[in-house]
Amino acid sequence: MALHTEIARLRDGLLLVASVENPRNIDTNTYKDQAKKIFRCLTPESPQRLTVETTENLVFHYAVDNGVIYICLCERGYPKKLAFSYLEDIQKSFSSMYGSQVESTTRPYAFVKFNNEMKRKKELYSDTQNIDKIRSELQDVHDIMIKNIEEVLDMGTRIEVMDDVSGTLINEAARFGRGAKMLHQMWIRSSRVIPIAIGVTVLLLFIFYYLF
């Protein structure tokens, strides 16, 4: 079953809602930190659905839909089909209730009331009487990639480096643009001064010629 669930905004990783119950014998703070790092790594070009293995006997499953990340922490043996079906149910409910408010919100945990719905879904997917029925209705998940968490975080590091390089290039381009503008202004000034200097020189030569 899903041990912990979080929902965050894709563009900035803002946490919108998270499970409040803490499973026994699990340091949820460690996995909350890992989930936060995963949020920061994801971009619109990242895989829309992915399984991320941790160093323990636990895995993250996440799905991205309409600019929102849905992620859950499960035991490694929990069927992947069930995990992604759970996330899909969470996504449909959250999108229906709060989808229009996601982009405008500015504070974390803005939709904490949705935790009750997540708790209800979690219980549904933990009930063995419901699992067999759910299994028969699930879509195939063989196409979903599996990556180690180090790979995902490394991807995020590369993205940050690319952002730094892009920022440097933009600054250099702006500096070049300012320099080119200054040269252009100097050229305009010089183009005005040169004809005047030539005129003065011709006038002096003319005066010198007739006086001497």
PDB file of C-alpha atoms in Angstrom:
ATOM      1  CA  MET A   1       0.000   0.000   0.000  1.00  0.00           C
ATOM      2  CA  ALA A   2       0.970   3.657  -0.209  1.00  0.00           C
ATOM      3  CA  LEU A   3       2.928   4.535   2.916  1.00  0.00           C
ATOM      4  CA  HIS A   4       3.204   8.239   2.178  1.00  0.00           C
ATOM      5  CA  THR A   5       1.723  10.502  -0.493  1.00  0.00           C
ATOM      6  CA  GLU A   6       2.550  14.026  -1.604  1.00  0.00           C
ATOM      7  CA  ILE A   7       1.284  16.387  -4.287  1.00  0.00           C
ATOM      8  CA  ALA A   8       3.392  19.262  -5.598  1.00  0.00           C
ATOM      9  CA  ARG A   9       3.391  21.849  -8.364  1.00  0.00           C
ATOM     10  CA  LEU A  10       5.692  20.966 -11.245  1.00  0.00           C
ATOM     11  CA  ARG A  11       7.085  24.368 -12.166  1.00  0.00           C
ATOM     12  CA  ASP A  12       8.554  25.177  -8.748  1.00  0.00           C
ATOM     13  CA  GLY A  13       8.103  22.084  -6.565  1.00  0.00           C
ATOM     14  CA  LEU A  14       5.691  23.882  -4.214  1.00  0.00           C
ATOM     15  CA  LEU A  15       4.210  21.253  -1.899  1.00  0.00           C
ATOM     16  CA  LEU A  16       0.417  21.417  -2.109  1.00  0.00           C
ATOM     17  CA  VAL A  17      -0.594  18.605   0.260  1.00  0.00           C
ATOM     18  CA  ALA A  18       1.018  15.624   1.991  1.00  0.00           C
ATOM     19  CA  SER A  19      -0.043  12.674   4.108  1.00  0.00           C
ATOM     20  CA  VAL A  20      -0.146  13.471   7.798  1.00  0.00           C
ATOM     21  CA  GLU A  21      -0.043   9.910   9.145  1.00  0.00           C
ATOM     22  CA  ASN A  22       3.410   8.371   9.665  1.00  0.00           C
ATOM     23  CA  PRO A  23       3.882   4.620   9.090  1.00  0.00           C
ATOM     24  CA  ARG A  24       5.590   2.678  11.852  1.00  0.00           C
ATOM     25  CA  ASN A  25       9.276   1.798  11.609  1.00  0.00           C
ATOM     26  CA  ILE A  26       9.849   4.269   8.771  1.00  0.00           C
ATOM     27  CA  ASP A  27      11.778   7.517   9.010  1.00  0.00           C
ATOM     28  CA  THR A  28       9.376   9.570   6.917  1.00  0.00           C
ATOM     29  CA  ASN A  29      11.519  12.711   7.221  1.00  0.00           C
ATOM     30  CA  THR A  30      14.231  11.039   5.145  1.00  0.00           C
ATOM     31  CA  TYR A  31      11.760  10.148   2.408  1.00  0.00           C
ATOM     32  CA  LYS A  32      10.099  13.549   2.545  1.00  0.00           C
ATOM     33  CA  ASP A  33      13.506  15.083   1.838  1.00  0.00           C
ATOM     34  CA  GLN A  34      14.021  12.664  -1.051  1.00  0.00           C
ATOM     35  CA  ALA A  35      10.587  13.480  -2.453  1.00  0.00           C
ATOM     36  CA  LYS A  36      11.393  17.185  -2.244  1.00  0.00           C
ATOM     37  CA  LYS A  37      14.617  16.613  -4.193  1.00  0.00           C
ATOM     38  CA  ILE A  38      12.713  14.652  -6.833  1.00  0.00           C
ATOM     39  CA  PHE A  39      10.247  17.534  -7.202  1.00  0.00           C
ATOM     40  CA  ARG A  40      13.114  19.933  -7.813  1.00  0.00           C
ATOM     41  CA  CYS A  41      14.588  17.651 -10.464  1.00  0.00           C
ATOM     42  CA  LEU A  42      11.470  17.307 -12.580  1.00  0.00           C
ATOM     43  CA  THR A  43      10.746  19.448 -15.626  1.00  0.00           C
ATOM     44  CA  PRO A  44       8.046  19.337 -18.333  1.00  0.00           C
ATOM     45  CA  GLU A  45      10.483  17.185 -20.344  1.00  0.00           C
ATOM     46  CA  SER A  46      10.869  14.561 -17.583  1.00  0.00           C
ATOM     47  CA  PRO A  47       9.100  11.170 -17.859  1.00  0.00           C
ATOM     48  CA  GLN A  48       5.418  11.598 -17.008  1.00  0.00           C
ATOM     49  CA  ARG A  49       5.383   8.373 -14.978  1.00  0.00           C
ATOM     50  CA  LEU A  50       8.381   6.819 -13.259  1.00  0.00           C
ATOM     51  CA  THR A  51       9.334   4.381 -10.510  1.00  0.00           C
ATOM     52  CA  VAL A  52      12.282   5.547  -8.413  1.00  0.00           C
ATOM     53  CA  GLU A  53      14.098   2.989  -6.286  1.00  0.00           C
ATOM     54  CA  THR A  54      15.563   4.055  -2.945  1.00  0.00           C
ATOM     55  CA  THR A  55      18.442   2.480  -1.060  1.00  0.00           C
ATOM     56  CA  GLU A  56      15.981   0.709   1.245  1.00  0.00           C
ATOM     57  CA  ASN A  57      13.237  -1.803   0.458  1.00  0.00           C
ATOM     58  CA  LEU A  58      10.984   1.065  -0.621  1.00  0.00           C
ATOM     59  CA  VAL A  59      10.208   2.772  -3.924  1.00  0.00           C
ATOM     60  CA  PHE A  60       8.684   6.030  -5.086  1.00  0.00           C
ATOM     61  CA  HIS A  61       6.100   6.020  -7.853  1.00  0.00           C
ATOM     62  CA  TYR A  62       5.225   9.365  -9.394  1.00  0.00           C
ATOM     63  CA  ALA A  63       2.920  10.638 -12.121  1.00  0.00           C
ATOM     64  CA  VAL A  64       2.731  14.103 -13.663  1.00  0.00           C
ATOM     65  CA  ASP A  65      -0.499  15.559 -14.973  1.00  0.00           C
ATOM     66  CA  ASN A  66      -1.393  19.098 -16.001  1.00  0.00           C
ATOM     67  CA  GLY A  67       1.531  20.692 -14.178  1.00  0.00           C
ATOM     68  CA  VAL A  68       1.066  18.715 -10.950  1.00  0.00           C
ATOM     69  CA  ILE A  69       3.244  15.925  -9.510  1.00  0.00           C
ATOM     70  CA  TYR A  70       1.635  13.054  -7.618  1.00  0.00           C
ATOM     71  CA  ILE A  71       4.078  10.829  -5.723  1.00  0.00           C
ATOM     72  CA  CYS A  72       3.695   7.945  -3.288  1.00  0.00           C
ATOM     73  CA  LEU A  73       6.126   5.852  -1.277  1.00  0.00           C
ATOM     74  CA  CYS A  74       5.416   2.111  -1.309  1.00  0.00           C
ATOM     75  CA  GLU A  75       7.040  -1.107  -0.244  1.00  0.00           C
ATOM     76  CA  ARG A  76       9.026  -2.644  -3.089  1.00  0.00           C
ATOM     77  CA  GLY A  77       6.704  -5.653  -3.247  1.00  0.00           C
ATOM     78  CA  TYR A  78       3.525  -3.615  -3.662  1.00  0.00           C
ATOM     79  CA  PRO A  79       2.216  -4.114  -7.251  1.00  0.00           C
ATOM     80  CA  LYS A  80       3.186  -1.248  -9.512  1.00  0.00           C
ATOM     81  CA  LYS A  81      -0.193  -1.415 -11.240  1.00  0.00           C
ATOM     82  CA  LEU A  82      -1.946  -0.724  -7.968  1.00  0.00           C
ATOM     83  CA  ALA A  83       0.420   2.116  -7.098  1.00  0.00           C
ATOM     84  CA  PHE A  84      -0.167   3.941 -10.377  1.00  0.00           C
ATOM     85  CA  SER A  85      -3.894   3.267 -10.239  1.00  0.00           C
ATOM     86  CA  TYR A  86      -3.885   4.832  -6.772  1.00  0.00           C
ATOM     87  CA  LEU A  87      -2.033   7.870  -8.126  1.00  0.00           C
ATOM     88  CA  GLU A  88      -4.468   8.143 -11.021  1.00  0.00           C
ATOM     89  CA  ASP A  89      -7.425   8.121  -8.623  1.00  0.00           C
ATOM     90  CA  ILE A  90      -5.724  10.752  -6.492  1.00  0.00           C
ATOM     91  CA  GLN A  91      -5.066  12.833  -9.606  1.00  0.00           C
ATOM     92  CA  LYS A  92      -8.659  12.710 -10.802  1.00  0.00           C
ATOM     93  CA  SER A  93     -10.046  13.737  -7.425  1.00  0.00           C
ATOM     94  CA  PHE A  94      -7.493  16.482  -6.823  1.00  0.00           C
ATOM     95  CA  SER A  95      -7.845  17.891 -10.332  1.00  0.00           C
ATOM     96  CA  SER A  96     -11.617  17.966 -10.000  1.00  0.00           C
ATOM     97  CA  MET A  97     -11.549  19.690  -6.619  1.00  0.00           C
ATOM     98  CA  TYR A  98      -8.544  22.043  -6.846  1.00  0.00           C
ATOM     99  CA  GLY A  99      -7.122  21.919 -10.369  1.00  0.00           C
ATOM    100  CA  SER A 100      -8.157  25.486 -11.218  1.00  0.00           C
ATOM    101  CA  GLN A 101      -6.438  26.875  -8.098  1.00  0.00           C
ATOM    102  CA  VAL A 102      -3.022  25.241  -8.430  1.00  0.00           C
ATOM    103  CA  GLU A 103      -1.270  27.928 -10.483  1.00  0.00           C
ATOM    104  CA  SER A 104      -2.495  30.840  -8.396  1.00  0.00           C
ATOM    105  CA  THR A 105      -1.628  29.480  -4.946  1.00  0.00           C
ATOM    106  CA  THR A 106       1.462  30.905  -3.263  1.00  0.00           C
ATOM    107  CA  ARG A 107       1.671  29.082   0.071  1.00  0.00           C
ATOM    108  CA  PRO A 108       2.692  25.481   0.780  1.00  0.00           C
ATOM    109  CA  TYR A 109       0.093  22.973   1.994  1.00  0.00           C
ATOM    110  CA  ALA A 110      -2.646  25.161   0.540  1.00  0.00           C
ATOM    111  CA  PHE A 111      -4.893  22.147  -0.006  1.00  0.00           C
ATOM    112  CA  VAL A 112      -4.389  20.318   3.282  1.00  0.00           C
ATOM    113  CA  LYS A 113      -8.093  19.441   3.377  1.00  0.00           C
ATOM    114  CA  PHE A 114      -7.480  17.033   0.502  1.00  0.00           C
ATOM    115  CA  ASN A 115      -5.613  14.795   2.935  1.00  0.00           C
ATOM    116  CA  ASN A 116      -8.949  13.254   3.955  1.00  0.00           C
ATOM    117  CA  GLU A 117      -9.534  12.155   0.359  1.00  0.00           C
ATOM    118  CA  MET A 118      -6.014  10.698   0.131  1.00  0.00           C
ATOM    119  CA  LYS A 119      -6.619   8.783   3.355  1.00  0.00           C
ATOM    120  CA  ARG A 120      -9.839   7.356   1.935  1.00  0.00           C
ATOM    121  CA  LYS A 121      -8.092   6.292  -1.288  1.00  0.00           C
ATOM    122  CA  LYS A 122      -5.266   4.736   0.692  1.00  0.00           C
ATOM    123  CA  GLU A 123      -7.707   2.624   2.663  1.00  0.00           C
ATOM    124  CA  LEU A 124      -9.405   1.544  -0.554  1.00  0.00           C
ATOM    125  CA  TYR A 125      -6.126   0.321  -2.016  1.00  0.00           C
ATOM    126  CA  SER A 126      -5.168  -1.388   1.246  1.00  0.00           C
ATOM    127  CA  ASP A 127      -8.359  -3.423   1.506  1.00  0.00           C
ATOM    128  CA  THR A 128      -7.697  -6.924   0.139  1.00  0.00           C
ATOM    129  CA  GLN A 129     -11.358  -7.281  -0.798  1.00  0.00           C
ATOM    130  CA  ASN A 130     -11.020  -4.391  -3.244  1.00  0.00           C
ATOM    131  CA  ILE A 131      -7.605  -5.259  -4.682  1.00  0.00           C
ATOM    132  CA  ASP A 132      -8.715  -8.149  -6.911  1.00  0.00           C
ATOM    133  CA  LYS A 133     -11.459  -6.015  -8.418  1.00  0.00           C
ATOM    134  CA  ILE A 134      -9.052  -3.139  -8.973  1.00  0.00           C
ATOM    135  CA  ARG A 135      -6.444  -5.410 -10.563  1.00  0.00           C
ATOM    136  CA  SER A 136      -8.848  -6.493 -13.317  1.00  0.00           C
ATOM    137  CA  GLU A 137      -9.469  -2.876 -14.311  1.00  0.00           C
ATOM    138  CA  LEU A 138      -5.882  -1.676 -14.371  1.00  0.00           C
ATOM    139  CA  GLN A 139      -3.969  -0.503 -17.390  1.00  0.00           C
ATOM    140  CA  ASP A 140      -0.654  -2.009 -18.385  1.00  0.00           C
ATOM    141  CA  VAL A 141       2.391  -0.416 -16.722  1.00  0.00           C
ATOM    142  CA  HIS A 142       5.196  -2.307 -18.460  1.00  0.00           C
ATOM    143  CA  ASP A 143       6.200   0.847 -20.320  1.00  0.00           C
ATOM    144  CA  ILE A 144       6.961   2.749 -17.102  1.00  0.00           C
ATOM    145  CA  MET A 145      10.685   3.102 -16.557  1.00  0.00           C
ATOM    146  CA  ILE A 146      12.473   2.319 -13.315  1.00  0.00           C
ATOM    147  CA  LYS A 147      15.385   4.458 -12.156  1.00  0.00           C
ATOM    148  CA  ASN A 148      17.549   4.550  -9.074  1.00  0.00           C
ATOM    149  CA  ILE A 149      17.095   7.669  -6.961  1.00  0.00           C
ATOM    150  CA  GLU A 150      20.745   8.632  -7.511  1.00  0.00           C
ATOM    151  CA  GLU A 151      20.074   8.744 -11.264  1.00  0.00           C
ATOM    152  CA  VAL A 152      17.093  11.026 -10.776  1.00  0.00           C
ATOM    153  CA  LEU A 153      18.926  13.375  -8.421  1.00  0.00           C
ATOM    154  CA  ASP A 154      21.943  13.412 -10.748  1.00  0.00           C
ATOM    155  CA  MET A 155      19.625  14.430 -13.549  1.00  0.00           C
ATOM    156  CA  GLY A 156      18.482  17.305 -11.395  1.00  0.00           C
ATOM    157  CA  THR A 157      22.091  18.328 -10.756  1.00  0.00           C
ATOM    158  CA  ARG A 158      22.750  18.411 -14.486  1.00  0.00           C
ATOM    159  CA  ILE A 159      19.684  20.572 -14.977  1.00  0.00           C
ATOM    160  CA  GLU A 160      20.938  23.004 -12.311  1.00  0.00           C
ATOM    161  CA  VAL A 161      24.344  23.161 -14.039  1.00  0.00           C
ATOM    162  CA  MET A 162      22.660  23.834 -17.366  1.00  0.00           C
ATOM    163  CA  ASP A 163      20.632  26.603 -15.728  1.00  0.00           C
ATOM    164  CA  ASP A 164      23.848  28.142 -14.355  1.00  0.00           C
ATOM    165  CA  VAL A 165      25.516  27.963 -17.782  1.00  0.00           C
ATOM    166  CA  SER A 166      22.444  29.479 -19.424  1.00  0.00           C
ATOM    167  CA  GLY A 167      22.443  32.267 -16.888  1.00  0.00           C
ATOM    168  CA  THR A 168      26.130  32.981 -17.567  1.00  0.00           C
ATOM    169  CA  LEU A 169      25.547  33.062 -21.323  1.00  0.00           C
ATOM    170  CA  ILE A 170      22.605  35.416 -20.887  1.00  0.00           C
ATOM    171  CA  ASN A 171      24.718  37.763 -18.724  1.00  0.00           C
ATOM    172  CA  GLU A 172      27.562  37.700 -21.263  1.00  0.00           C
ATOM    173  CA  ALA A 173      25.128  38.375 -24.096  1.00  0.00           C
ATOM    174  CA  ALA A 174      23.667  41.321 -22.187  1.00  0.00           C
ATOM    175  CA  ARG A 175      27.177  42.667 -21.498  1.00  0.00           C
ATOM    176  CA  PHE A 176      28.055  42.296 -25.191  1.00  0.00           C
ATOM    177  CA  GLY A 177      24.855  44.089 -26.146  1.00  0.00           C
ATOM    178  CA  ARG A 178      25.699  47.014 -23.854  1.00  0.00           C
ATOM    179  CA  GLY A 179      29.209  47.207 -25.337  1.00  0.00           C
ATOM    180  CA  ALA A 180      27.876  47.166 -28.881  1.00  0.00           C
ATOM    181  CA  LYS A 181      25.426  49.933 -28.002  1.00  0.00           C
ATOM    182  CA  MET A 182      28.233  52.075 -26.585  1.00  0.00           C
ATOM    183  CA  LEU A 183      30.335  51.571 -29.715  1.00  0.00           C
ATOM    184  CA  HIS A 184      27.386  52.515 -31.884  1.00  0.00           C
ATOM    185  CA  GLN A 185      26.858  55.720 -29.908  1.00  0.00           C
ATOM    186  CA  MET A 186      30.571  56.558 -30.177  1.00  0.00           C
ATOM    187  CA  TRP A 187      30.426  55.964 -33.925  1.00  0.00           C
ATOM    188  CA  ILE A 188      27.441  58.306 -34.236  1.00  0.00           C
ATOM    189  CA  ARG A 189      29.278  61.012 -32.298  1.00  0.00           C
ATOM    190  CA  SER A 190      32.424  60.566 -34.365  1.00  0.00           C
ATOM    191  CA  SER A 191      30.428  60.670 -37.612  1.00  0.00           C
ATOM    192  CA  ARG A 192      29.168  64.105 -36.554  1.00  0.00           C
ATOM    193  CA  VAL A 193      32.567  65.424 -35.442  1.00  0.00           C
ATOM    194  CA  ILE A 194      34.597  64.318 -38.486  1.00  0.00           C
ATOM    195  CA  PRO A 195      32.703  66.472 -41.075  1.00  0.00           C
ATOM    196  CA  ILE A 196      33.022  69.495 -38.759  1.00  0.00           C
ATOM    197  CA  ALA A 197      36.770  68.895 -38.377  1.00  0.00           C
ATOM    198  CA  ILE A 198      37.193  68.568 -42.142  1.00  0.00           C
ATOM    199  CA  GLY A 199      35.186  71.777 -42.701  1.00  0.00           C
ATOM    200  CA  VAL A 200      37.296  73.702 -40.199  1.00  0.00           C
ATOM    201  CA  THR A 201      40.515  72.407 -41.802  1.00  0.00           C
ATOM    202  CA  VAL A 202      39.372  73.431 -45.311  1.00  0.00           C
ATOM    203  CA  LEU A 203      38.386  76.889 -44.017  1.00  0.00           C
ATOM    204  CA  LEU A 204      41.777  77.383 -42.370  1.00  0.00           C
ATOM    205  CA  LEU A 205      43.580  76.322 -45.550  1.00  0.00           C
ATOM    206  CA  PHE A 206      41.423  78.727 -47.566  1.00  0.00           C
ATOM    207  CA  ILE A 207      42.195  81.625 -45.206  1.00  0.00           C
ATOM    208  CA  PHE A 208      45.892  80.751 -45.172  1.00  0.00           C
ATOM    209  CA  TYR A 209      45.993  80.643 -48.965  1.00  0.00           C
ATOM    210  CA  TYR A 210      44.495  84.090 -49.485  1.00  0.00           C
ATOM    211  CA  LEU A 211      46.282  85.832 -46.627  1.00  0.00           C
ATOM    212  CA  PHE A 212      49.752  84.520 -47.291  1.00  0.00           C
TER     213      PHE A 212
END
